[in-house]
PDB file of C-alpha atoms in Angstrom:
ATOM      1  CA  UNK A   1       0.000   0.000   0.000  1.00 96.00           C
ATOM      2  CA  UNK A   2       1.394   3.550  -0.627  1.00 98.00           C
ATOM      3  CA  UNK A   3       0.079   6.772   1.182  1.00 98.00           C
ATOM      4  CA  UNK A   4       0.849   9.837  -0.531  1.00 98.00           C
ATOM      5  CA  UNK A   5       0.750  13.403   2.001  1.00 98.00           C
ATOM      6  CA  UNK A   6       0.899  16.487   0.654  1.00 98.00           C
ATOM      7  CA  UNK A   7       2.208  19.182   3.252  1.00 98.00           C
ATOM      8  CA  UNK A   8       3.787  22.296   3.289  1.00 97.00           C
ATOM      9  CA  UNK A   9       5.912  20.846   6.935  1.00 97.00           C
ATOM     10  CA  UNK A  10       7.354  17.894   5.557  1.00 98.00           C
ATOM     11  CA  UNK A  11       9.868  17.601   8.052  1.00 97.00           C
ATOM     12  CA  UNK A  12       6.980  16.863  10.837  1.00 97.00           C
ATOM     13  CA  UNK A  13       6.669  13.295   8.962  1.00 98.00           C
ATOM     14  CA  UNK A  14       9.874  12.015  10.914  1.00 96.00           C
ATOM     15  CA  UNK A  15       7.834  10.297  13.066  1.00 95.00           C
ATOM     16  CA  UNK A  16       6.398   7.833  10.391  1.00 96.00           C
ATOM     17  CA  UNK A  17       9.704   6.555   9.919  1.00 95.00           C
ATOM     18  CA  UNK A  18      10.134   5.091  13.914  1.00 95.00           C
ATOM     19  CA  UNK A  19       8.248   2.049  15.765  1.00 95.00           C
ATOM     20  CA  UNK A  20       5.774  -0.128  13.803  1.00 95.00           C
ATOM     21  CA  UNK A  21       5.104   2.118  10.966  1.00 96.00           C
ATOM     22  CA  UNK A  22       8.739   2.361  10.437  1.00 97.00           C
ATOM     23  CA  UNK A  23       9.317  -1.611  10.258  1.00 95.00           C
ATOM     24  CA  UNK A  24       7.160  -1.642   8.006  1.00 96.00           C
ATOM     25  CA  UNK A  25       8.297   0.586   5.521  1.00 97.00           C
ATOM     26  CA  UNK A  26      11.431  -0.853   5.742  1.00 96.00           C
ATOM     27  CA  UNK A  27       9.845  -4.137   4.995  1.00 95.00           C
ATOM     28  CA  UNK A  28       8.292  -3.304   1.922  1.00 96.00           C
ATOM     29  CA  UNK A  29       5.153  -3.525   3.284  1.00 96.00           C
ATOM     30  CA  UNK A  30       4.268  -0.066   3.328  1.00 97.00           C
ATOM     31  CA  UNK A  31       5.118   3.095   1.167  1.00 98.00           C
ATOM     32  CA  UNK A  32       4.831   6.337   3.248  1.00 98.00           C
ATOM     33  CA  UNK A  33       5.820   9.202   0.478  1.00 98.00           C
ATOM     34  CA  UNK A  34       5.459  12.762   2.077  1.00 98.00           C
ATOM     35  CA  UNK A  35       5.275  15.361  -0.477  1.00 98.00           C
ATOM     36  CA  UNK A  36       6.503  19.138  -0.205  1.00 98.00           C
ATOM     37  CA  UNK A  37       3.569  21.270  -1.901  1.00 98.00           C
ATOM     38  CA  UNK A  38       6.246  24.356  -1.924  1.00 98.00           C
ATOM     39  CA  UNK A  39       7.837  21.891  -4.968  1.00 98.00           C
ATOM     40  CA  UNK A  40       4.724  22.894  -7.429  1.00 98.00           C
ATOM     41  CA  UNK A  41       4.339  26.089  -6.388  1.00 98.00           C
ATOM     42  CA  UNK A  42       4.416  28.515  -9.592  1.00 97.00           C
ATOM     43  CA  UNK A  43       5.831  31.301  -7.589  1.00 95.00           C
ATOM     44  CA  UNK A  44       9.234  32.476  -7.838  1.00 95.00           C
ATOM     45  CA  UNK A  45       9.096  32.943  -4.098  1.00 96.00           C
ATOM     46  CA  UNK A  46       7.220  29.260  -3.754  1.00 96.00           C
ATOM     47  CA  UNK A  47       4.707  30.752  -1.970  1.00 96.00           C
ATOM     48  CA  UNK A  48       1.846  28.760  -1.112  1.00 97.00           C
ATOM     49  CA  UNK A  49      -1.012  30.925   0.561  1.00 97.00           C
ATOM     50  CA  UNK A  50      -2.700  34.299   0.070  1.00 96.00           C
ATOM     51  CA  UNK A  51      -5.187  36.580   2.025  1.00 95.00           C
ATOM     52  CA  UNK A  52      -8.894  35.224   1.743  1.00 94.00           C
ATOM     53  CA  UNK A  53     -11.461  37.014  -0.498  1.00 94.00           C
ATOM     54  CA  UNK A  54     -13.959  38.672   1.365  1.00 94.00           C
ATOM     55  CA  UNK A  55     -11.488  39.272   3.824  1.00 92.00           C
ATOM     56  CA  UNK A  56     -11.118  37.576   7.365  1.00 89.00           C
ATOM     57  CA  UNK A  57      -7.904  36.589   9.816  1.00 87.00           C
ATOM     58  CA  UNK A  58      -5.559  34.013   8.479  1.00 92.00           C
ATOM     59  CA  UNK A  59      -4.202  33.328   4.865  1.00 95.00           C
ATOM     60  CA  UNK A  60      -5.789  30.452   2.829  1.00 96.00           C
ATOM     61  CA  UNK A  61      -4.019  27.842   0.760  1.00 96.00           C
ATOM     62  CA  UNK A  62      -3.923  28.311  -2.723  1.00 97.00           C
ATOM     63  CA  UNK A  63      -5.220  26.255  -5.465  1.00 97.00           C
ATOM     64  CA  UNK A  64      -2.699  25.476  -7.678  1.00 98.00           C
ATOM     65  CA  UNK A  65       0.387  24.216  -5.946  1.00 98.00           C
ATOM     66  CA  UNK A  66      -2.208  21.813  -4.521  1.00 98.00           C
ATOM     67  CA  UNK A  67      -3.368  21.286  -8.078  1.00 98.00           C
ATOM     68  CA  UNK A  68      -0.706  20.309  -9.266  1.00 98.00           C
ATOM     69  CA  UNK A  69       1.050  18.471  -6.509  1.00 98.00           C
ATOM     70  CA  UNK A  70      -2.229  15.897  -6.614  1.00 98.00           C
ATOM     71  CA  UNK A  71      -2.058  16.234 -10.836  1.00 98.00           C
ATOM     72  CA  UNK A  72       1.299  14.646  -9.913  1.00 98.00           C
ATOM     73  CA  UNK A  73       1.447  12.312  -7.728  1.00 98.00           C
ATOM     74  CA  UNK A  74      -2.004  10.592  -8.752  1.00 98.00           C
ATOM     75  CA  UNK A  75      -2.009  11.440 -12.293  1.00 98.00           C
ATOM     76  CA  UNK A  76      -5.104   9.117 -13.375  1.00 98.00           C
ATOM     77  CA  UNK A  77      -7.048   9.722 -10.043  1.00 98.00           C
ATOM     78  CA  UNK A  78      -6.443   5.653  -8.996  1.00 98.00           C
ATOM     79  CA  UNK A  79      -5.909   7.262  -5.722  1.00 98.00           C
ATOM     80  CA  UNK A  80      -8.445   7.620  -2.551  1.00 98.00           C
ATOM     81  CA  UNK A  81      -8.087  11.472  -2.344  1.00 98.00           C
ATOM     82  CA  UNK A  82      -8.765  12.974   1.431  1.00 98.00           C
ATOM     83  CA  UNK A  83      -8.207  16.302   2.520  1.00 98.00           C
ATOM     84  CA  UNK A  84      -8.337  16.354   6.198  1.00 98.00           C
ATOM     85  CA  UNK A  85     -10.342  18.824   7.648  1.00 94.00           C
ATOM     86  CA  UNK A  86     -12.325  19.985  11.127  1.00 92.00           C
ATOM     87  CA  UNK A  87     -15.038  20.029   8.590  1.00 93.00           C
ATOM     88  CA  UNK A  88     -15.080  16.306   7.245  1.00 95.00           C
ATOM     89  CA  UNK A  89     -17.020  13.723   8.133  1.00 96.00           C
ATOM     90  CA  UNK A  90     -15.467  11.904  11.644  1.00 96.00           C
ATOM     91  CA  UNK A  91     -12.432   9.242  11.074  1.00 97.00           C
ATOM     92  CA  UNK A  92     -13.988   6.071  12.883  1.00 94.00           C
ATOM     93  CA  UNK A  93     -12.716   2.331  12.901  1.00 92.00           C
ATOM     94  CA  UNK A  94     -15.222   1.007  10.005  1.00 92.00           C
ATOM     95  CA  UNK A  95     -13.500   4.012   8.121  1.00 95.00           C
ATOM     96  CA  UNK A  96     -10.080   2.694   8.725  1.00 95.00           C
ATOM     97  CA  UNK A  97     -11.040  -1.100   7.323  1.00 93.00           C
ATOM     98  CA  UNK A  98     -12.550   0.618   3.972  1.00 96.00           C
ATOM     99  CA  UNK A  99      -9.158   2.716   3.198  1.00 97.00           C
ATOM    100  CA  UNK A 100      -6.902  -0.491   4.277  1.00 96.00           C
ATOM    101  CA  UNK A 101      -8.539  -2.328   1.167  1.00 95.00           C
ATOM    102  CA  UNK A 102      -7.128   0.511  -1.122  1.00 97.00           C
ATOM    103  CA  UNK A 103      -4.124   0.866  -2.855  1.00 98.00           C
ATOM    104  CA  UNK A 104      -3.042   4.365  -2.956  1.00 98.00           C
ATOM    105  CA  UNK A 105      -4.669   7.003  -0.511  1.00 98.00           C
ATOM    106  CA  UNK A 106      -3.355  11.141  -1.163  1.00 98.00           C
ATOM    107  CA  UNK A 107      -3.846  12.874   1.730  1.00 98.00           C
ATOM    108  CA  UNK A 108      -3.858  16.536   2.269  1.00 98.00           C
ATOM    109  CA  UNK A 109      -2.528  18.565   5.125  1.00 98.00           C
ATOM    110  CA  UNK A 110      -4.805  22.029   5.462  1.00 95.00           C
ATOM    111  CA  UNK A 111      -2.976  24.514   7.076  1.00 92.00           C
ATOM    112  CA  UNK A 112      -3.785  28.432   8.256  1.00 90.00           C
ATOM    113  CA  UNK A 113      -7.019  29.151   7.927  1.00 90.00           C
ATOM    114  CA  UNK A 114      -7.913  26.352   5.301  1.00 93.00           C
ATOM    115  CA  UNK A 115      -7.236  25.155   1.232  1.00 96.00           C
ATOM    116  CA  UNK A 116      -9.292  27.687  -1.668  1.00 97.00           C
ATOM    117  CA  UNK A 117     -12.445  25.432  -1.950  1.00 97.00           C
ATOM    118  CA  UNK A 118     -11.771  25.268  -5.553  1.00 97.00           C
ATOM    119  CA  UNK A 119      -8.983  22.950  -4.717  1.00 98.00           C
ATOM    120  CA  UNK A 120     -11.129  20.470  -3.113  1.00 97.00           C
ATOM    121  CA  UNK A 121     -13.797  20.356  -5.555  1.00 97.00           C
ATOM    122  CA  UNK A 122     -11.699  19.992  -8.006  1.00 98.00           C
ATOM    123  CA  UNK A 123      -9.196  17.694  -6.804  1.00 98.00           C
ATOM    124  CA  UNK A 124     -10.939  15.170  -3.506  1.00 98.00           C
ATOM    125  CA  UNK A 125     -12.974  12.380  -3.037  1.00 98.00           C
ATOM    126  CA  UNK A 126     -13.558  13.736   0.677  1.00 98.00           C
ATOM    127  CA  UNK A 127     -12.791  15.448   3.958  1.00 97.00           C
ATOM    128  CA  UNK A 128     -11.949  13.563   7.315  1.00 98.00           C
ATOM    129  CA  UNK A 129     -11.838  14.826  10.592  1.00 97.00           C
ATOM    130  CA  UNK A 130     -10.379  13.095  13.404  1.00 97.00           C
ATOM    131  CA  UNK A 131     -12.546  14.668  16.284  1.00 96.00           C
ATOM    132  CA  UNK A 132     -14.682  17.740  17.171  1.00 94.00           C
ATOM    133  CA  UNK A 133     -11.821  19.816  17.894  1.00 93.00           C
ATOM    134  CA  UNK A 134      -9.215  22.494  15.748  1.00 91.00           C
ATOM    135  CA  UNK A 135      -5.704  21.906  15.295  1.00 95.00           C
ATOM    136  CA  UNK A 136      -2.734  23.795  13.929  1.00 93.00           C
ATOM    137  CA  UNK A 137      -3.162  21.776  10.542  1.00 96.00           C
ATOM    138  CA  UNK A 138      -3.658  18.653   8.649  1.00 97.00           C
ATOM    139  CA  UNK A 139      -0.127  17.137   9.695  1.00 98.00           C
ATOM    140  CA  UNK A 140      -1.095  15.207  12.976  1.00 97.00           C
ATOM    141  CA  UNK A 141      -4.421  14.335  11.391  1.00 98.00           C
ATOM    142  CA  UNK A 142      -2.690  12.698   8.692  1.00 98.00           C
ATOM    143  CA  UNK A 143      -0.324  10.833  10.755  1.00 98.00           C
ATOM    144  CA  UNK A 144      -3.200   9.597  13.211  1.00 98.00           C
ATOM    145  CA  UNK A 145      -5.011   8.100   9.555  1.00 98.00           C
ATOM    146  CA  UNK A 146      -1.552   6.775   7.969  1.00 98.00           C
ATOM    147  CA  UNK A 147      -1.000   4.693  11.421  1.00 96.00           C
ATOM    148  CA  UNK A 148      -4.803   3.392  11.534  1.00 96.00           C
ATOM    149  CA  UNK A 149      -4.476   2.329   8.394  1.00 97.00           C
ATOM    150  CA  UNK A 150      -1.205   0.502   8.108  1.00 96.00           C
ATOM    151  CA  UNK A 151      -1.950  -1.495  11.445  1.00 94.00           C
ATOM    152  CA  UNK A 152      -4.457  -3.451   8.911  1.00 93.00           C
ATOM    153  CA  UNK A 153      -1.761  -3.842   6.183  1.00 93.00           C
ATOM    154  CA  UNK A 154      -1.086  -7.628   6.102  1.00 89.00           C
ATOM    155  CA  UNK A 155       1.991  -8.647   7.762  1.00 84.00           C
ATOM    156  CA  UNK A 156       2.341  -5.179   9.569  1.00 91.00           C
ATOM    157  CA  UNK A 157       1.120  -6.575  12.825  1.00 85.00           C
ATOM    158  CA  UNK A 158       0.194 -10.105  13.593  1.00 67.00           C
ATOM    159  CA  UNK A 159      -3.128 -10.903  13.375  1.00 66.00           C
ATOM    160  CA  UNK A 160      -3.677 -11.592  17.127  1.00 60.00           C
ATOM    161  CA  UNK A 161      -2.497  -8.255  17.685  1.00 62.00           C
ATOM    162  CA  UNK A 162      -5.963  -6.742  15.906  1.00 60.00           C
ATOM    163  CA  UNK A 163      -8.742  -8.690  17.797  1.00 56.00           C
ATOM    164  CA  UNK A 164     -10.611  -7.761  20.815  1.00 54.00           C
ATOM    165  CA  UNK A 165      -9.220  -4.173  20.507  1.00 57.00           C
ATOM    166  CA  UNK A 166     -10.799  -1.117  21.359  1.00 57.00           C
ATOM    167  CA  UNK A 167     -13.458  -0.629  18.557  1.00 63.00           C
ATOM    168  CA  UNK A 168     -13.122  -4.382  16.964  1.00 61.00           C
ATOM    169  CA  UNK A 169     -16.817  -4.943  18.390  1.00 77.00           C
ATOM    170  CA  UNK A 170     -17.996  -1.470  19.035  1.00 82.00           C
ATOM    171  CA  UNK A 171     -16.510  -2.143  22.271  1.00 90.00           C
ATOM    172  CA  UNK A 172     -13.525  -0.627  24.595  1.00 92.00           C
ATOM    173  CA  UNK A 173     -10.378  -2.871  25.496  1.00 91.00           C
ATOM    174  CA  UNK A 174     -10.307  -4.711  28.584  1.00 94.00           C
ATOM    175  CA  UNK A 175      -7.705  -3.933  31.105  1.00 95.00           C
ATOM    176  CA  UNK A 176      -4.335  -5.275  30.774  1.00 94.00           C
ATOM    177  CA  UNK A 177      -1.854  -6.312  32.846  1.00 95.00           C
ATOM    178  CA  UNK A 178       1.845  -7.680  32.825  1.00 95.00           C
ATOM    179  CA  UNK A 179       4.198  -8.186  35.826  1.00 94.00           C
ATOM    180  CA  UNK A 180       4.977  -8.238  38.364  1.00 96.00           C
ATOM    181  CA  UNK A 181       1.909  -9.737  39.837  1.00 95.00           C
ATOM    182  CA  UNK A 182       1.314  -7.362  42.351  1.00 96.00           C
ATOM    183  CA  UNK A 183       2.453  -3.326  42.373  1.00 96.00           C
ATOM    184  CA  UNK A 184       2.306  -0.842  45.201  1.00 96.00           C
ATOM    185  CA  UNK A 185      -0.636  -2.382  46.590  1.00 96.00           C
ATOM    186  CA  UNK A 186      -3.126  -3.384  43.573  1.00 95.00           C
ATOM    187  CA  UNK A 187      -2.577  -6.949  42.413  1.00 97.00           C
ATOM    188  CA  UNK A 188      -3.379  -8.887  38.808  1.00 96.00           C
ATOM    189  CA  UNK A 189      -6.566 -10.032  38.538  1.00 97.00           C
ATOM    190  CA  UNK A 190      -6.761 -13.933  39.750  1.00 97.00           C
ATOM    191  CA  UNK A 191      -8.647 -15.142  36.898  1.00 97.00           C
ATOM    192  CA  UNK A 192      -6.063 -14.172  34.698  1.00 97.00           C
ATOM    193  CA  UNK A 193      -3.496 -16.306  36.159  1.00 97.00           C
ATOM    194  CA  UNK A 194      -5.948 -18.945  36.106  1.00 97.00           C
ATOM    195  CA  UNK A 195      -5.041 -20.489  33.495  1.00 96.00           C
ATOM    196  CA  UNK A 196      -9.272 -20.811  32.397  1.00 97.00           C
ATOM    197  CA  UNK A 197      -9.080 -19.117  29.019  1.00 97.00           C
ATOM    198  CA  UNK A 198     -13.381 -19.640  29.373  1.00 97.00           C
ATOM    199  CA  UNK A 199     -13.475 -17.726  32.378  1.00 97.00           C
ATOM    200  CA  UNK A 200     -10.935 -15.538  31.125  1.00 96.00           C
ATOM    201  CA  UNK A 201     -12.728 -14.496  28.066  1.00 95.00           C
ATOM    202  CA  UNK A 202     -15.665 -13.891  30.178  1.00 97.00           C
ATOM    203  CA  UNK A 203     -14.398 -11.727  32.418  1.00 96.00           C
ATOM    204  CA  UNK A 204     -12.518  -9.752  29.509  1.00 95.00           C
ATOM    205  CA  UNK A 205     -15.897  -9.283  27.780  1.00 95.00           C
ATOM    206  CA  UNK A 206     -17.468  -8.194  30.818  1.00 97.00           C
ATOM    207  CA  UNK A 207     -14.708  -5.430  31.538  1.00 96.00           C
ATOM    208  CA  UNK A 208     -14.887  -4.419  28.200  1.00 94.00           C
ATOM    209  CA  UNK A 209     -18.643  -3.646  28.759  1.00 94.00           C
ATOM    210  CA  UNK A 210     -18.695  -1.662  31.987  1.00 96.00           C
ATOM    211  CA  UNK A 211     -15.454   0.595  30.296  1.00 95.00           C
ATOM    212  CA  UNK A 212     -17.719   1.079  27.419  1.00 94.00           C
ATOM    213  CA  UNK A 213     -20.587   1.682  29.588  1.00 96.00           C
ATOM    214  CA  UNK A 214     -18.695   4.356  31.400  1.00 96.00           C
ATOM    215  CA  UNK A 215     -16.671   6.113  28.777  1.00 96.00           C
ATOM    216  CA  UNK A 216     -18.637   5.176  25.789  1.00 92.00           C
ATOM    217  CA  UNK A 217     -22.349   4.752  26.165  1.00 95.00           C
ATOM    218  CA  UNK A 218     -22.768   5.744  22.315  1.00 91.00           C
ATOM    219  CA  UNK A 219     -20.987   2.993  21.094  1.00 89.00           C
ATOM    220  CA  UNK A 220     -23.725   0.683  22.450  1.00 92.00           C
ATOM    221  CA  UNK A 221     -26.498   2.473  21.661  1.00 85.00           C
ATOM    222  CA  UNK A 222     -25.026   1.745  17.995  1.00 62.00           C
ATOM    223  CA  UNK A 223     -24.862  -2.515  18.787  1.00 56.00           C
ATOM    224  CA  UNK A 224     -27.713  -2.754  21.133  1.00 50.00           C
TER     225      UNK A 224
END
């Protein structure tokens, strides 16, 4: 699979190329290719941005370096083209299976006070948002979907990794625990030492409820 970003902070990227997501690049199982949009500028200057029409706070992101960096790098529009936005629709885990079955995904980082709208009609499929809240711009955004994704790439994590995770079954993670058995106080549960994967299971399941209960009661109202 090969994720194309567009960005005008390239160097904030470094991050893709440590832990998991790094492995697997290196492995050939995963092409992360992070894109400069200052290198399609047609400015002398290779500006990127300009004061809105209509006036406002902030400078906008102009059409054509984005234009042409997505004319580019996805030539015959084969590509999944997001531009991630505050205003998209929200990033949630039956997303992340649908954009692990494609090949190439573009992604563009917004920046300032947005991208000229013409750019986006023109040139995406969509607009994600990873949560009800603003951020600086598109970068972490597009980090937080690159890493979603590749976690369902095959061989990038084994496959008992990716069941009974948070959001597998509408459902939050159980607690986990490693040693020592017992730490300033608060010991392991005893039925996980049990050696009873039944009662194991079940007890698992039934965390995994009251968390969701708690800290998620919309995620049930969705299964139940």
């Amino acid at each position: 699979m090969k994720i194309t970003i567009l960005t005008l902070f390239p160097e904030m990227f470094s991050a893709l190329s440590a832990s998991i997501i790094g492995r697997a690049q290196k492995e050939g199982k995963l092409c992360v290719e992070v894109v400069n949009l200052r290198d399609y500028t047609e400015d002398k200057h290779l500006k990127c941005d300009d004061y809105p029409f209509g006036g406002g706070a902030g400078m906008v992101m102009m059409a054509q370096p984005v234009g042409s960096a997505v004319e580019a790098v996805d030539p015959e529009h084969r590509a999944r083209r997001i531009y991630l936005s505050p205003k998209g629709k929200t990033f949630r885990q039956d997303r992340v299976f649908e954009l692990a079955a494609c090949e190439h995904l573009v992604l563009l980082c917004g920046h300032y006070e947005g991208v000229d709208q013409r750019a986006i009609d023109l040139f995406f499929d969509e607009e994600l948002s990873i949560g009800d809240y603003v951020l600086t711009g598109g970068e972490l955004p597009a980090m937080v979907v690159t890493d979603c994704v590749a976690r369902y790439i095959d061989g990038v994590l084994s496959p008992e990794s990716l069941v009974q995770e948070s959001f597998s079954e509408n459902l939050l993670e159980y607690p986990q625990y490693t040693r020592p058995v017992e730490y300033r106080g608060l010991k392991v549960p005893d039925v996980l030492r049990s050696g009873n994967h039944a009662a194991i299971d079940k007890w698992r399941r039934e965390r995994s409820l009251e968390i969701t209960k708690k800290n998620r009661p919309d995620l049930l109202e969705d299964k139940f």
